[in-house]
Every structure is written in C-alpha cells, then in structure tokens.
Coordinates of C-alpha atoms in Angstrom, one line a residue:
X147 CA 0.0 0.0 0.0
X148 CA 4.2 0.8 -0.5
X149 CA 5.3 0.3 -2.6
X150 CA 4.7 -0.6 -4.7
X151 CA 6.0 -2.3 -5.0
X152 CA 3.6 -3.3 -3.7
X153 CA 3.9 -6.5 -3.1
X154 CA 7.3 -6.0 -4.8
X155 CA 6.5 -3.6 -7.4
X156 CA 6.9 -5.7 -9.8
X157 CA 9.9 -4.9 -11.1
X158 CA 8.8 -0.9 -10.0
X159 CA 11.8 0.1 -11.7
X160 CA 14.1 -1.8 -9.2
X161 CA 17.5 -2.8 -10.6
X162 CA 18.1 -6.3 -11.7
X163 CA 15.0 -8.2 -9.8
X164 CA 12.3 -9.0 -11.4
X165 CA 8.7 -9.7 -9.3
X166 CA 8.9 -13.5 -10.1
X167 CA 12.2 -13.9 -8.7
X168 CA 11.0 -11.9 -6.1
X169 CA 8.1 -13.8 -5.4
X170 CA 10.1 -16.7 -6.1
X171 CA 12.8 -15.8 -3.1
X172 CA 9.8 -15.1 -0.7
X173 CA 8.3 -18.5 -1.3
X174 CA 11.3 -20.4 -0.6
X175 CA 11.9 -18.0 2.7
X176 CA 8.4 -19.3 3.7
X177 CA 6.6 -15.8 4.1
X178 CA 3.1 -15.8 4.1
X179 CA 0.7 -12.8 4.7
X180 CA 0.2 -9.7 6.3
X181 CA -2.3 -6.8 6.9
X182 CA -3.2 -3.7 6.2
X183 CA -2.6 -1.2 3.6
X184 CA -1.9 2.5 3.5
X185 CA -3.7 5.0 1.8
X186 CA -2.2 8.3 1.4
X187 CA -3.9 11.5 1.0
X188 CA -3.7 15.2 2.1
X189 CA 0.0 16.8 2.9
X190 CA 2.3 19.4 3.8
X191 CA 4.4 22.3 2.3
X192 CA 8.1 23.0 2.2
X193 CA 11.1 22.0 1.0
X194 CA 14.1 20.3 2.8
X195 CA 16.4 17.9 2.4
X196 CA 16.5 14.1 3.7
X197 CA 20.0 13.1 3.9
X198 CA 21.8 12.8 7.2
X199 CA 24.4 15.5 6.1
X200 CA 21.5 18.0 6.2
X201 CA 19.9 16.7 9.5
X202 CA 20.2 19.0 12.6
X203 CA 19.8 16.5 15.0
X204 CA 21.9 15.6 17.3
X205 CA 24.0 12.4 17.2
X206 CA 25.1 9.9 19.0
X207 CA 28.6 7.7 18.7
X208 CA 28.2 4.3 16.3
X209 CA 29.1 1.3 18.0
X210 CA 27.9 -2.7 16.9
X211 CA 25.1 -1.9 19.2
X212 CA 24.0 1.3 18.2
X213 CA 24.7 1.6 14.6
X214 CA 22.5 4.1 13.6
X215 CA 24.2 6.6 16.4
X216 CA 21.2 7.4 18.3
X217 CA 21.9 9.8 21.4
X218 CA 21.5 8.0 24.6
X219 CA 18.4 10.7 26.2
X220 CA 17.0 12.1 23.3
X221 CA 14.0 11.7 23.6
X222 CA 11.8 10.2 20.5
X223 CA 8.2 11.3 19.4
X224 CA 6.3 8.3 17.4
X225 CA 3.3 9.0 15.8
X226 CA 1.2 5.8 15.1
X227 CA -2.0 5.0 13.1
X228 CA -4.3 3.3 15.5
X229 CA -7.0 1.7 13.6
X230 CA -7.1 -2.8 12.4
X231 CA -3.7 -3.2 13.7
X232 CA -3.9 -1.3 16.8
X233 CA -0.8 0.6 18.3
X234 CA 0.5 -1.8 21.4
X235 CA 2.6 -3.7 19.1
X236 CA 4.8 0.0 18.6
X237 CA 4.2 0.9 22.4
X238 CA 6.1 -2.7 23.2
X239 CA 8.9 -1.3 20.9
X240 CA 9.1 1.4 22.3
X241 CA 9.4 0.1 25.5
X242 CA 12.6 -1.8 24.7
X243 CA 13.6 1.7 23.0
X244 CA 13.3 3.8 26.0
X245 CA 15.0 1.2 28.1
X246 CA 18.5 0.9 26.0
X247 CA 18.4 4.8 25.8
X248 CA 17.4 5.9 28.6
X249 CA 15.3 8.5 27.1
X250 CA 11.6 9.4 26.9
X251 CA 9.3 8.4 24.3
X252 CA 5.9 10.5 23.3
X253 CA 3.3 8.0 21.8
X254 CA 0.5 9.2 20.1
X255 CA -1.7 7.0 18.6
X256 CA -4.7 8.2 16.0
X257 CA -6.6 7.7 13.0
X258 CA -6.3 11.4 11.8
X259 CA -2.0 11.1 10.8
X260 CA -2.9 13.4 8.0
X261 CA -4.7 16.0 9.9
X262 CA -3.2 16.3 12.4
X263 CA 0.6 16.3 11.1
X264 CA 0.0 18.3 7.8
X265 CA 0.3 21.6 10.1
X266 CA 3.6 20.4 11.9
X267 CA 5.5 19.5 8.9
X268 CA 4.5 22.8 7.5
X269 CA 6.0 24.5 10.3
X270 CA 9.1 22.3 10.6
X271 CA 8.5 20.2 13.4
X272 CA 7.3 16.5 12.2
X273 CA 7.8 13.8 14.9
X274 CA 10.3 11.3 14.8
X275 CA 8.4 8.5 12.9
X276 CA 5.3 7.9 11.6
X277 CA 3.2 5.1 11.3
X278 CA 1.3 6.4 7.6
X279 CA -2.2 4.6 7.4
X280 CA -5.6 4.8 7.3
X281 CA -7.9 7.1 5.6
X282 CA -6.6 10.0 6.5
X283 CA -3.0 9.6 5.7
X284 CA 0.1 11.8 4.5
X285 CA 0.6 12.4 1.0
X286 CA 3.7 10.6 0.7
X287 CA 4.8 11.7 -2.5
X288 CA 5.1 15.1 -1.7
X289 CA 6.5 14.7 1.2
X290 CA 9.4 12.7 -0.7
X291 CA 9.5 15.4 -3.3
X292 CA 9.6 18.1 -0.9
X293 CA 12.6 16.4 1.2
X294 CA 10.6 15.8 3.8
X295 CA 11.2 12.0 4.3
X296 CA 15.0 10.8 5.8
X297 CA 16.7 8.6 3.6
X298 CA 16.5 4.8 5.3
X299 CA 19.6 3.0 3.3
X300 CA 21.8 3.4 6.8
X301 CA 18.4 1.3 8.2
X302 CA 18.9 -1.3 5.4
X303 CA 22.5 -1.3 6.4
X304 CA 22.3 -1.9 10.1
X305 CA 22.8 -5.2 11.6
X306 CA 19.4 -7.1 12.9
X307 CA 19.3 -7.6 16.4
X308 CA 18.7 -11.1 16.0
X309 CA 22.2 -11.8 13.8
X310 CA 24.8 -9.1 13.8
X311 CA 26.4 -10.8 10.7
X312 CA 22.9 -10.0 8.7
X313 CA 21.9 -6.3 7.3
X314 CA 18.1 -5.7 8.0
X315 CA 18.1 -5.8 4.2
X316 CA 19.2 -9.5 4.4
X317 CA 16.0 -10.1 6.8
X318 CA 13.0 -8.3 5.4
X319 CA 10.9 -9.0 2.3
X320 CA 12.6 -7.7 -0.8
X321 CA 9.8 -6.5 -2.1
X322 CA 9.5 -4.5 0.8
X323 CA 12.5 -2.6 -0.3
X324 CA 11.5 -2.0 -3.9
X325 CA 8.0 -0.9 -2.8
X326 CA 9.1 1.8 0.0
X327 CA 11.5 3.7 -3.1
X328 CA 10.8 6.7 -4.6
X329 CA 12.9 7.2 -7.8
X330 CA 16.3 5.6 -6.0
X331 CA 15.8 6.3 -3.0
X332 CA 14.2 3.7 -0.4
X333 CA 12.8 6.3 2.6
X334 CA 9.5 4.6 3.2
X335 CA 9.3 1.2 5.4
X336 CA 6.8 -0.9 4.8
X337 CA 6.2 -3.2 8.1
X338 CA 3.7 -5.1 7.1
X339 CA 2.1 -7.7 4.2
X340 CA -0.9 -8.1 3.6
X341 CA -3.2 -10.4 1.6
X342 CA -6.2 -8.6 -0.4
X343 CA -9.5 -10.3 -1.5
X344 CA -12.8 -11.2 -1.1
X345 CA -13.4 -12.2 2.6
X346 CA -15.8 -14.5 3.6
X347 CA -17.2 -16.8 6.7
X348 CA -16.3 -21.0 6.0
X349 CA -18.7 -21.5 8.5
X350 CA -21.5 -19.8 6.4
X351 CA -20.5 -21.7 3.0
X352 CA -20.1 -24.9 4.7
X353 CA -23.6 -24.5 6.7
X354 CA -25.5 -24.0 3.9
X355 CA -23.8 -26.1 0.8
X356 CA -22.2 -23.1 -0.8
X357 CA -18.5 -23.2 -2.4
X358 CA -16.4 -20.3 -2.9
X359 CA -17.0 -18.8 -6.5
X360 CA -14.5 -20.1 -9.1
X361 CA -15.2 -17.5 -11.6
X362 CA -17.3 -14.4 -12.1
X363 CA -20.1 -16.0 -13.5
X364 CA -19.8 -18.2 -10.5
X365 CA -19.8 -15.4 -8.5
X366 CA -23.4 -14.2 -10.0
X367 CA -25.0 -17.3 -9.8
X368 CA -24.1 -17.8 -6.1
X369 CA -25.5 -14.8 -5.2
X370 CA -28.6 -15.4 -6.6
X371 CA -28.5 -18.9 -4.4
X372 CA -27.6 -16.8 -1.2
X373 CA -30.0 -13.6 -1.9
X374 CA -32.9 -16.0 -2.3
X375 CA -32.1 -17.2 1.8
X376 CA -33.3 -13.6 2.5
X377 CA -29.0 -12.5 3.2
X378 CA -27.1 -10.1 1.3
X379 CA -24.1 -11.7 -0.6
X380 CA -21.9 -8.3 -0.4
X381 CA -21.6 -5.5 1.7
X382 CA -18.6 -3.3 1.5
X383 CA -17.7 0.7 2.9
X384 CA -19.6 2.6 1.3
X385 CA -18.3 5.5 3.0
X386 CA -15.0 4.4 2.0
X387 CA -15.4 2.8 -1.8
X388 CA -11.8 2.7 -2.1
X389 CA -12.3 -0.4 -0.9
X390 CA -14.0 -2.2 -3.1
X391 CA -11.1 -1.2 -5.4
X392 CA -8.7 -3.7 -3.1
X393 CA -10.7 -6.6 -6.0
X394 CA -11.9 -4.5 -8.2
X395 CA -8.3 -3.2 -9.5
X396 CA -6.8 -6.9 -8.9
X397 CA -9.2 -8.5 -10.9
X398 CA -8.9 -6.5 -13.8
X399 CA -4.7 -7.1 -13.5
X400 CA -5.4 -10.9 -13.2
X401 CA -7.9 -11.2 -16.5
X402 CA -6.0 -8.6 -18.7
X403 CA -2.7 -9.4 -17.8
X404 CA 0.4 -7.0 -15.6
X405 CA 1.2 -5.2 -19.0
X406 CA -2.4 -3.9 -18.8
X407 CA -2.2 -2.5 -15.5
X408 CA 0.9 -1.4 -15.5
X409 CA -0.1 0.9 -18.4
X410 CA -3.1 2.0 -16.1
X411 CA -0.3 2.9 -13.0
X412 CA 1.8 4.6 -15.5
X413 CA -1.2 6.9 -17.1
X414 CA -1.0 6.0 -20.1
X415 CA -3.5 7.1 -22.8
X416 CA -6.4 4.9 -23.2
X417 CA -5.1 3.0 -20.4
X418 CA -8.4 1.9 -18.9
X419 CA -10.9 2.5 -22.1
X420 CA -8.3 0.4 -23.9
X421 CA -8.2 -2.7 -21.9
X422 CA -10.9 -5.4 -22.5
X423 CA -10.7 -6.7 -18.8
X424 CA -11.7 -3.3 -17.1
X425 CA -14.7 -3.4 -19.5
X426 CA -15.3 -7.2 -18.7
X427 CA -14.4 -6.5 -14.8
X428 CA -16.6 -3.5 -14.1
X429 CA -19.5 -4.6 -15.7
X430 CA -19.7 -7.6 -13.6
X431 CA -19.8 -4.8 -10.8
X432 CA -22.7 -3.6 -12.3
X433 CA -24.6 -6.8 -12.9
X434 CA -24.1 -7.3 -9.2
X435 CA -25.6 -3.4 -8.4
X436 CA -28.5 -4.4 -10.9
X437 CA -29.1 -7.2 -9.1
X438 CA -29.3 -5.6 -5.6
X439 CA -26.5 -8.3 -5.1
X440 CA -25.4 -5.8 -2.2
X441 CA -26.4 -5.0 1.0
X442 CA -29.1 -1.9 0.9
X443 CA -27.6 0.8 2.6
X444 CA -23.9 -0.6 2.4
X445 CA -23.1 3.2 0.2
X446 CA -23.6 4.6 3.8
X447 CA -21.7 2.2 6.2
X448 CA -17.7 2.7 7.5
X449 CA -15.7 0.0 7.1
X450 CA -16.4 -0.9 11.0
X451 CA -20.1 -1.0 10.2
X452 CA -19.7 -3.2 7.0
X453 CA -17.6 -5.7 8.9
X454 CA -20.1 -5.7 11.9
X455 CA -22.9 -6.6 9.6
X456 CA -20.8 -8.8 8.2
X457 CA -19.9 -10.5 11.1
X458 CA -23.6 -10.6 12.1
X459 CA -24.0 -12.6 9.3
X460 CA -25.8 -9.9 7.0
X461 CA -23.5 -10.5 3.9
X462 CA -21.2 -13.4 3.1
X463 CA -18.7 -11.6 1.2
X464 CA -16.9 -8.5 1.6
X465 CA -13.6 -6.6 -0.5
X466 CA -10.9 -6.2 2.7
X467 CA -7.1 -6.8 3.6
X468 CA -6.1 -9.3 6.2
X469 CA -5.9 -6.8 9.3
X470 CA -9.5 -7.4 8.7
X471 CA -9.1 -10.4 11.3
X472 CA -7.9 -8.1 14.1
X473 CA -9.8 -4.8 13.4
X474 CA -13.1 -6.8 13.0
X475 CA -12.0 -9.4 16.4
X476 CA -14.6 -7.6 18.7
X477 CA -17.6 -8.8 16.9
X478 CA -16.4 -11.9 15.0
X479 CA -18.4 -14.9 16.4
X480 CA -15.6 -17.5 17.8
X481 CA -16.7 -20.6 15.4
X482 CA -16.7 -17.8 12.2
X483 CA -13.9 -18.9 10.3
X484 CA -12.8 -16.3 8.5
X485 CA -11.2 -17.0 5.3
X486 CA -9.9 -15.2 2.3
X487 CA -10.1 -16.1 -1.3
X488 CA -7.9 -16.1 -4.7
X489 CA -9.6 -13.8 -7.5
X490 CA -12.6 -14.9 -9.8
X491 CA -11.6 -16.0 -12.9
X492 CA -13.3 -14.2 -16.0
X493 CA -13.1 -16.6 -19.1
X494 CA -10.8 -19.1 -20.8
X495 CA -8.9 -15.5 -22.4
X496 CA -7.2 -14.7 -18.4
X497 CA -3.9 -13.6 -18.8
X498 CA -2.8 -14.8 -15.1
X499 CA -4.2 -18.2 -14.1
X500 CA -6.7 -19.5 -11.5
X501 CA -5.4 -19.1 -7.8
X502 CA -4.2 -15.6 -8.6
X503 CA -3.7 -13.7 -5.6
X504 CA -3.0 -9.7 -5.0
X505 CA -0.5 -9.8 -1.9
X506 CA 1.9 -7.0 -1.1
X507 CA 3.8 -4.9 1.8
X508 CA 1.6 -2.6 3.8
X509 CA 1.2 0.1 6.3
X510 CA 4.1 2.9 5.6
X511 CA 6.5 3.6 8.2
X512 CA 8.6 7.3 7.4
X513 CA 11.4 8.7 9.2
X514 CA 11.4 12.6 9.5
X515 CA 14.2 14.3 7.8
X516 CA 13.8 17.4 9.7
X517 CA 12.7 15.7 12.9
X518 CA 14.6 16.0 16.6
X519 CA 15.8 12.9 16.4
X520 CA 15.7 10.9 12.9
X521 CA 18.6 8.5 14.4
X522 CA 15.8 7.4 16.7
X523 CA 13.2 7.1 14.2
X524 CA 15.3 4.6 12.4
X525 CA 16.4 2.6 15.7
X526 CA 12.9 2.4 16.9
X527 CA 12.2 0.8 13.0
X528 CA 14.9 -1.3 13.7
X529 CA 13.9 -3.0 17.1
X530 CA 10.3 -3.8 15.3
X531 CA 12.3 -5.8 12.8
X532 CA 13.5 -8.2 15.5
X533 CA 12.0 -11.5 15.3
X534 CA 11.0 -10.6 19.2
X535 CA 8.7 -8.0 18.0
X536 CA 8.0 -9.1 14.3
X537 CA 5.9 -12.2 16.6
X538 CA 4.5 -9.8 19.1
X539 CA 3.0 -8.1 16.2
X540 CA 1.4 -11.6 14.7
X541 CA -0.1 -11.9 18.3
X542 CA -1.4 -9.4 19.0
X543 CA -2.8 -8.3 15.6
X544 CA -3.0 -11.4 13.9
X545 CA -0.8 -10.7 11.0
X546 CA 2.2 -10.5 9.5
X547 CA 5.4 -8.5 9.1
X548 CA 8.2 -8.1 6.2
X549 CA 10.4 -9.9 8.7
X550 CA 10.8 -13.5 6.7
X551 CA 10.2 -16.8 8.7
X552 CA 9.4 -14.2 11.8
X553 CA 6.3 -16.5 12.5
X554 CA 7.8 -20.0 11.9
X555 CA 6.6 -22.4 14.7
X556 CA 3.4 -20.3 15.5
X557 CA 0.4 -21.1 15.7
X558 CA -1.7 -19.0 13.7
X559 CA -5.5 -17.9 13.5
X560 CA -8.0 -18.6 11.4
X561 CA -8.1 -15.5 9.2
X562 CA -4.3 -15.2 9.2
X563 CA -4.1 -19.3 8.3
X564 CA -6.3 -18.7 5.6
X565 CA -4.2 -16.3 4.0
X566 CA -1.3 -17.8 4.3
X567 CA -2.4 -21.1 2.5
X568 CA -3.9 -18.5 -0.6
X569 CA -0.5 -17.1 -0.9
X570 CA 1.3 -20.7 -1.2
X571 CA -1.4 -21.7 -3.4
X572 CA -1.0 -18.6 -5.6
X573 CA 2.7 -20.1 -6.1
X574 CA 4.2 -17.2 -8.4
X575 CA 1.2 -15.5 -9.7
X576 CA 1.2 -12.3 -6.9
X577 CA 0.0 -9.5 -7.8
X578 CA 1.2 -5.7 -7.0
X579 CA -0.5 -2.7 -8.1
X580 CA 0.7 1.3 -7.6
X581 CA -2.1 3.0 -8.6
X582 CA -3.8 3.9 -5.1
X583 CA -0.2 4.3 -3.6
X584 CA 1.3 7.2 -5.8
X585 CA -2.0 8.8 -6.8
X586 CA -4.3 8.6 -3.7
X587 CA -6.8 11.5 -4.4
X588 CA -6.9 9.9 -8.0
X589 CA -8.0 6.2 -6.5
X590 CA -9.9 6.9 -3.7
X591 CA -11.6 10.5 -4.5
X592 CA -11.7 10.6 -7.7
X593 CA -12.1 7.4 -8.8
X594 CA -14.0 6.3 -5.4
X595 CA -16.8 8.7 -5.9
X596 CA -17.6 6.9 -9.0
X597 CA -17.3 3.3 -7.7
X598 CA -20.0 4.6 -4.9
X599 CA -22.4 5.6 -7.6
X600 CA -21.4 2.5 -10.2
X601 CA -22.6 0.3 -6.7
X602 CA -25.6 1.8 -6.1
X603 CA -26.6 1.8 -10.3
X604 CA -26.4 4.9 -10.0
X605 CA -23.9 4.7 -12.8
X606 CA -23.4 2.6 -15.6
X607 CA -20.0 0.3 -16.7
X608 CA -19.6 2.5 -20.1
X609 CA -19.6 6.1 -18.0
X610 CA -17.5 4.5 -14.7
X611 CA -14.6 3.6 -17.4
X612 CA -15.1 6.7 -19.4
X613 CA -14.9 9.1 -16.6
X614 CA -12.1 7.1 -15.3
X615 CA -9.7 7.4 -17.8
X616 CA -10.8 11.2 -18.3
X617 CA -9.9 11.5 -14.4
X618 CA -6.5 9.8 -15.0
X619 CA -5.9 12.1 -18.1
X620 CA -6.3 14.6 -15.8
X621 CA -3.1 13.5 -13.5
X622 CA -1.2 12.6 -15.9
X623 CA -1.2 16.3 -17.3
X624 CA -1.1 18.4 -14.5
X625 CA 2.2 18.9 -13.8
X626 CA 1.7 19.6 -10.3
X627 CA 1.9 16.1 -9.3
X628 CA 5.2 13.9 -9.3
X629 CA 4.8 11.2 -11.6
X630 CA 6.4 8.0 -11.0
X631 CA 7.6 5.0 -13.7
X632 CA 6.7 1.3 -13.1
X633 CA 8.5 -1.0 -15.8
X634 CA 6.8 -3.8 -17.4

C-alpha cells in the first residue's frame, strides 16, 4: 500500500530483480501474509532535504550496538496510526527503545495522521516517525518530493538484532525494499504484508452447501442462491469505496494481464478504455448493483459497520485486507472462520491463471528528515524488525510482518491461516499494483466517488470507465503532481 511495490513492485523500476524472482525468493523464505494497507492523502508544504548530512539533529557515537548513532536521552516522538492493527505492538517497541536509551518516548496513537501532522510539517516540526495509514493519511509523494522524508539505506544497512552478521536488508521482504523507493531512494518502510481479496465466513458456505466462486459468472450465480435465503451476498464501505477497489483493481490485473495494468499505474493514454478486462471487470460490478447483489444501505456504512454486519452474518462476502481479522476481532463470532479467497476467474482469455492472488507490503512507516531525532526514528524501525517484536506483532494483531520466517513455529488464527495457504497456493502469480499508492486522491476520491455511484446503479460500466480514464488524463497532465515509472 508501499510500494509498490507493492507487493514487490513488480519490477517498480528496481534494478536487476524481477517480481517473479522476487516472489520466487519469498516463497522459498516461507513468508506468508500480512495486513493492512496504507492510503495516502492530504500533505504538507516545504522543502528540505533528507540526507543525514542536512539533519540537525543531534548524534550519537556508532558502536555494533547502536549503529545508527542514536543519542542515549533524546527523547523520541512516534506518531502511530491506530486503527485494524492497533498501536500496542509500537508501544512494546518502544518500551525496549526507551529502556537501551534511557530516554523518553511520546506515543501518540490516531486515525487522523494526515490532519493532524499536515500543520507540523509545515511548520518544521514533524515527529520522529510515523506510522502512515488509514484514511486520512500523509501524502507521501510530496513529502518525498519536498525532502521531507530521511533517507533509510543506513536502516537497510544496520545489523538485525537477531544476527549481527545480517543487514536488515538481508531479513525483510525484498519487495519491501523496492516498494518503499521513490525514484532511487528507499525512505519509506513498509512493516507489514498483507493479503487482499474477497473475505468470507467457512462456517457460512459450509452451513449451507455453498462453495467459494470459481469465476465471475460463478460469483453471479451464487449470489442469486444466497439472496434467495433472505441474506445479502456483499456489503462493503460505502463510506469508503476505495475499498471495493482492493478486487476491483486486482481483478482486472489478473484477466488482462500485468502489461495492462501497468499501463493504467503509469497513465497511459487509453489506459483503462483500452483494456478489455476493465470493461469485462466493471461490468460484472454492475450486474451485481442491478441485481441488488449488495447489501441496501452498504453506500452509507464505514468500514467498521460493513464488517459488523458482516460478522452478524448480514453479507457473506466483503472486498478487505487481512488486518481485517484483528480490526473486526470484537464482533467476529468464535466458530466464524474467517477466510480469504484467490480472484474470480473471467473466461478461458485470463492472462494470469486460477489461484491468482494480490499480496503486497503494507502500512508505511517514514522517518522525518527534519525531525529531533531521525537516528531514533530509524532505531525504533529497527527493534520492530526483530523476530522478538516481528511475533509480538502476529499476536497481538493477527498478521504478519516483512520480517521472513518471523512466525515460523506459531500457531496462527483462522483468518491469518487462511491467507497464508492462498498465498502458497497462488505459487508465483502475486499481484502488485501502484495505482492507489502514488496517486491517492486519484484512487480513492476521484475514482471512489464513481465506484460509490457504479454500486448503487447509479452509474453505468460504459460512464464509470469513461470518466475514469478522463480522471487519469487529468493527472497525468497536471504537472503539479510527481509522476512515477513502473517497468513492465
């Protein structure tokens, strides 16, 4: 949500690896999945610089154990989305942080990053780090542009805690690293991985005969089996239709092939009206709003409400990310069984094969450049990629990190178990998209508002795709915002 690599941005420009041998290498490490996703939206003004010549902050002497030179008592100010995932898993850091230096650590945890930090990086006084999630995120594109974000190859560089003779390059995801670059330079951490799809109960399929969907078609006709019990087969945030993009965008990359979308997260011209898959995807979106295939009045639930009534058993299917299984905890039933599943195939013509999965890193950890203590920032990073706290995170939020084999021996829950078993299955055929990471207000305002209205019939297939590629015309010419490159 990252990279974009997203997953490992396929290729995202990267030098020399290419997403099947990245996908390839995280197989054979044994990673599995991961939540949550970071949308980025609304930022800050100013220029600056990121590299630790430039920093003002103080410094401390390197040594094997504190590589990154952190000051023992300066104090460090994390800023943390609190929303699926929670925010004890970065207080525990934090903990072991304030312990080896000796110095106090201000936690604030929110669901209004953007909101609330847009002001302070204006005025030049960001906190150390910065968990980026949620709606209401950062724009972090600008902030990269604008200098803003500290430069994290000295991160990449340091030892892990857990083997001195290993770089924390050596024991995260590599498509974490090609996700969290802008242009060359890697200044965005992604901490987690997470599996996308269409979320479901086992205990509602298997109670009443049902499979999950093979293909679209399958799709249609099971809903028509499950509306005719008097329950809704979808509901989704309607508040936040972004999220229905989390398949919607996938599936159209898995029938029309990673060329296609790639052309769609590089704006190029007829990108979208071009491609026989969007056409083929969206309008099964419509068949399902025709149908009253969703839940009435899903347009005006959060994403809180939608997985309520989904847990109540409302809807069998809803678009999500796996820190769906720890944000939705308090009212999942115990014998639920929450699973997630691969994308629908569309016909014989698929350019990606059955099992097709969209996987990729997630919520966006930055490192002030003009912080009080960046040096901090990057040491705090670096204690939460520690097996120690890479399996305190799985715990407590029931998901994943880009720490490989963190998990191994574990016993893992039912959501989380799920996941990992579609990602195995899906073998090489992971799929990364860019889109909603480098052009937020494009995704999930623009292109949101007319998902909402394409779910409620209030808008047809022909005017959602027309409207969308006039919307990504748009971005693509105003020179106003950065564009970035992903290579096929």
């Amino acid at each position: 949500m990252g990279s974009t690599s997203a997953e490992n941005p396929e290729n995202n420009g990267s030098a020399g690896v290419g997403r099947r041998d990245l996908i390839k290498r995280s197989a054979a490490l044994g990673l599995i999945s991961v939540p949550t996703m970071a949308f980025l939206s609304a930022c800050a003004t100013g220029g600056g610089g990121g590299s630790d010549e430039e920093s003002k902050a103080p410094g401390g002497a390197k040594s094997a154990t504190n590589p990154l030179g952190v000051k023992e008592g300066t104090a460090l100010e994390a800023f943390i989305f609190k929303g699926g995932l929670g925010d004890q898993y970065a207080k525990d850091a934090e903990a072991d942080y304030k312990a080896k230096y000796k110095a106090e650590v201000k936690h604030t945890g929110t669901q209004q990053v953007g909101p609330k930090l847009t002001p302070r990086f204006a005025g030049g006084n960001p906190p150390d780090v910065i968990d980026n999630s949620g709606a209401d995120h950062l724009d972090m594109n600008k902030l990269s542009t604008q200098g803003q974000l500290q430069d994290l190859k000295a991160l990449l560089d340091a030892p892990s805690l857990d083997d001195a003779s290993k770089k924390i390059s050596d024991v995260i995801h590599p498509s974490t690293i090609e996700k969290g670059k802008h242009g060359d330079t890697f200044d965005v951490l992604y901490y987690a991985f997470t599996i996308y799809g269409t979320w479901y109960s086992q205990k509602a399929l298997d109670d009443n005969g049902w499979e999950y969907p093979k293909s679209l078609d399958d799709m249609v006709k099971l809903c028509g089996e499950i509306k005719k019990k008097g329950i809704a087969p979808w509901t989704y945030a309607g508040k936040y239709p972004y999220y229905v993009h989390f398949n919607l965008f996938a599936q159209i990359a898995k029938i029309g092939g990673m060329d296609g979308w790639i052309a769609i997260d590089n704006l190029e011209p007829n990108a979208w009206t071009g491609n026989d898959a969007v056409k083929q995807v969206v309008e099964h979106y419509e068949e399902l709003a025709a149908k009253k295939y969703f839940l009435a009045g899903s347009q005006g639930l959060t994403h809180i409400q939608s997985q309520t009534a989904w847990n109540k058993g409302k809807a069998v299917f809803i678009p999500n990310g796996s820190w769906v299984e720890n944000e939705a905890a308090p009212t999942t039933p115990k014998d639920f069984a929450m699973s997630v599943g691969a994308l629908f195939d569309g016909s014989s013509g698929d350019k990606l094969p059955h099992g097709t999965l969209r996987a990729e890193p997630s919520e966006p950890y930055i490192v002030s450049a003009k912080g009080k203590n960046p040096a901090g920032g990057m040491e705090l990073l670096r204690i939460m990629l520690s097996k120690k706290h890479a399996q305190n995170f799985a715990t407590k939020v029931k998901s994943l990190t880009c720490v490989v084999d963190a998990t191994e021996g574990m016993t893992l829950s039912p959501g989380l178990a799920s996941a990992s078993k579609a990602f195995k299955d899906a073998g090489d055929n992971i799929i990364s998209l860019q889109l909603q990471e480098w052009y937020p207000s494009l995704t999930d305002e623009k292109i949101g508002g007319l998902t909402g209205q394409l779910l409620t019939g209030e808008m047809s297939a022909a005017d959602w795709i027309k409207k969308t590629q006039q919307y990504a015309d748009a971005v693509a010419k105003d020179d106003s915002v950065k564009k970035f490159k992903r290579e096929s």
